[in-house]
PDB file of C-alpha atoms in Angstrom:
ATOM      1  CA  VAL A1100       0.388  -8.992   9.537  1.00  0.00           C
ATOM      2  CA  GLU A1101       1.431  -5.656   8.035  1.00  0.00           C
ATOM      3  CA  MET A1102       3.361  -7.403   5.254  1.00  0.00           C
ATOM      4  CA  GLU A1103       0.274  -9.401   4.314  1.00  0.00           C
ATOM      5  CA  ALA A1104      -1.836  -6.225   4.311  1.00  0.00           C
ATOM      6  CA  LEU A1105       0.646  -4.409   2.054  1.00  0.00           C
ATOM      7  CA  THR A1106       0.729  -7.414  -0.281  1.00  0.00           C
ATOM      8  CA  ALA A1107      -3.082  -7.551  -0.423  1.00  0.00           C
ATOM      9  CA  VAL A1108      -3.310  -3.852  -1.291  1.00  0.00           C
ATOM     10  CA  SER A1109      -0.690  -4.248  -4.018  1.00  0.00           C
ATOM     11  CA  VAL A1110      -2.492  -7.233  -5.551  1.00  0.00           C
ATOM     12  CA  ALA A1111      -5.811  -5.380  -5.440  1.00  0.00           C
ATOM     13  CA  LEU A1112      -4.285  -2.395  -7.237  1.00  0.00           C
ATOM     14  CA  LEU A1113      -2.697  -4.633  -9.862  1.00  0.00           C
ATOM     15  CA  THR A1114      -6.128  -6.191 -10.427  1.00  0.00           C
ATOM     16  CA  VAL A1115      -7.627  -2.731 -10.954  1.00  0.00           C
ATOM     17  CA  TYR A1116      -4.780  -1.897 -13.355  1.00  0.00           C
ATOM     18  CA  ASP A1117      -5.456  -5.085 -15.309  1.00  0.00           C
ATOM     19  CA  MET A1118      -9.141  -4.180 -15.633  1.00  0.00           C
ATOM     20  CA  VAL A1119      -8.608  -0.605 -16.860  1.00  0.00           C
ATOM     21  CA  LYS A1120      -5.344  -0.887 -18.835  1.00  0.00           C
ATOM     22  CA  ALA A1121      -7.308  -0.777 -22.096  1.00  0.00           C
ATOM     23  CA  VAL A1122      -8.383   2.764 -21.195  1.00  0.00           C
ATOM     24  CA  ASP A1123      -5.039   4.102 -19.916  1.00  0.00           C
ATOM     25  CA  ARG A1124      -1.819   2.084 -20.049  1.00  0.00           C
ATOM     26  CA  GLY A1125       0.113   5.021 -18.602  1.00  0.00           C
ATOM     27  CA  MET A1126      -1.530   4.968 -15.195  1.00  0.00           C
ATOM     28  CA  ARG A1127       0.681   4.659 -12.131  1.00  0.00           C
ATOM     29  CA  ILE A1128       0.283   2.811  -8.870  1.00  0.00           C
ATOM     30  CA  GLY A1129       1.965   4.479  -5.919  1.00  0.00           C
ATOM     31  CA  GLY A1130       1.697   5.786  -2.426  1.00  0.00           C
ATOM     32  CA  ILE A1131       1.232   2.415  -0.750  1.00  0.00           C
ATOM     33  CA  ALA A1132       2.362   2.866   2.842  1.00  0.00           C
ATOM     34  CA  LEU A1133       1.849   1.496   6.316  1.00  0.00           C
ATOM     35  CA  LEU A1134       0.229   4.209   8.452  1.00  0.00           C
ATOM     36  CA  SER A1135       0.153   2.465  11.824  1.00  0.00           C
ATOM     37  CA  LYS A1136       0.802  -0.862  13.511  1.00  0.00           C
ATOM     38  CA  GLU A1137      -0.254  -2.241  16.889  1.00  0.00           C
ATOM     39  CA  GLY A1138       0.895  -5.322  18.767  1.00  0.00           C
ATOM     40  CA  GLY A1139       3.574  -7.846  18.008  1.00  0.00           C
ATOM     41  CA  ALA A1140       7.147  -7.877  19.260  1.00  0.00           C
ATOM     42  CA  SER A1141       7.841  -4.277  18.216  1.00  0.00           C
ATOM     43  CA  GLY A1142       4.672  -2.847  19.799  1.00  0.00           C
ATOM     44  CA  THR A1143       2.814   0.203  18.502  1.00  0.00           C
ATOM     45  CA  TRP A1144       4.182   2.234  15.599  1.00  0.00           C
ATOM     46  CA  LEU A1145       2.736   5.337  13.908  1.00  0.00           C
ATOM     47  CA  ARG A1146       4.035   6.944  10.715  1.00  0.00           C
ATOM     48  CA  ASP A1147       5.376  10.462  11.253  1.00  0.00           C
ATOM     49  CA  SER A1148       3.120  13.060   9.642  1.00  0.00           C
ATOM     50  CA  GLY A1149       6.074  14.344   7.572  1.00  0.00           C
ATOM     51  CA  GLU A1150       6.734  11.007   5.846  1.00  0.00           C
ATOM     52  CA  SER A1151       5.328  10.743   2.328  1.00  0.00           C
ATOM     53  CA  GLY A1152       5.250   6.964   1.896  1.00  0.00           C
ATOM     54  CA  GLU A1153       6.941   7.045  -1.489  1.00  0.00           C
TER      55      GLU A1153
END
C-alpha cells in the first residue's frame, strides 16, 4: 500500500506542477518520503527522526 500512496502523492504533485508551470517553470518537487508503515509482512516501521527523505 505504501508504494501506491507514494505514487498517488507524486501524481498529485505533477498535476499541481502542470497547473502552475506558466507562473514558474523552475519550481521543484521534492521531499516525498514514507514516514511510517503498519501491518503487512514486515510489520510496523517508523522513519528515524534523523532521516531527511531526500
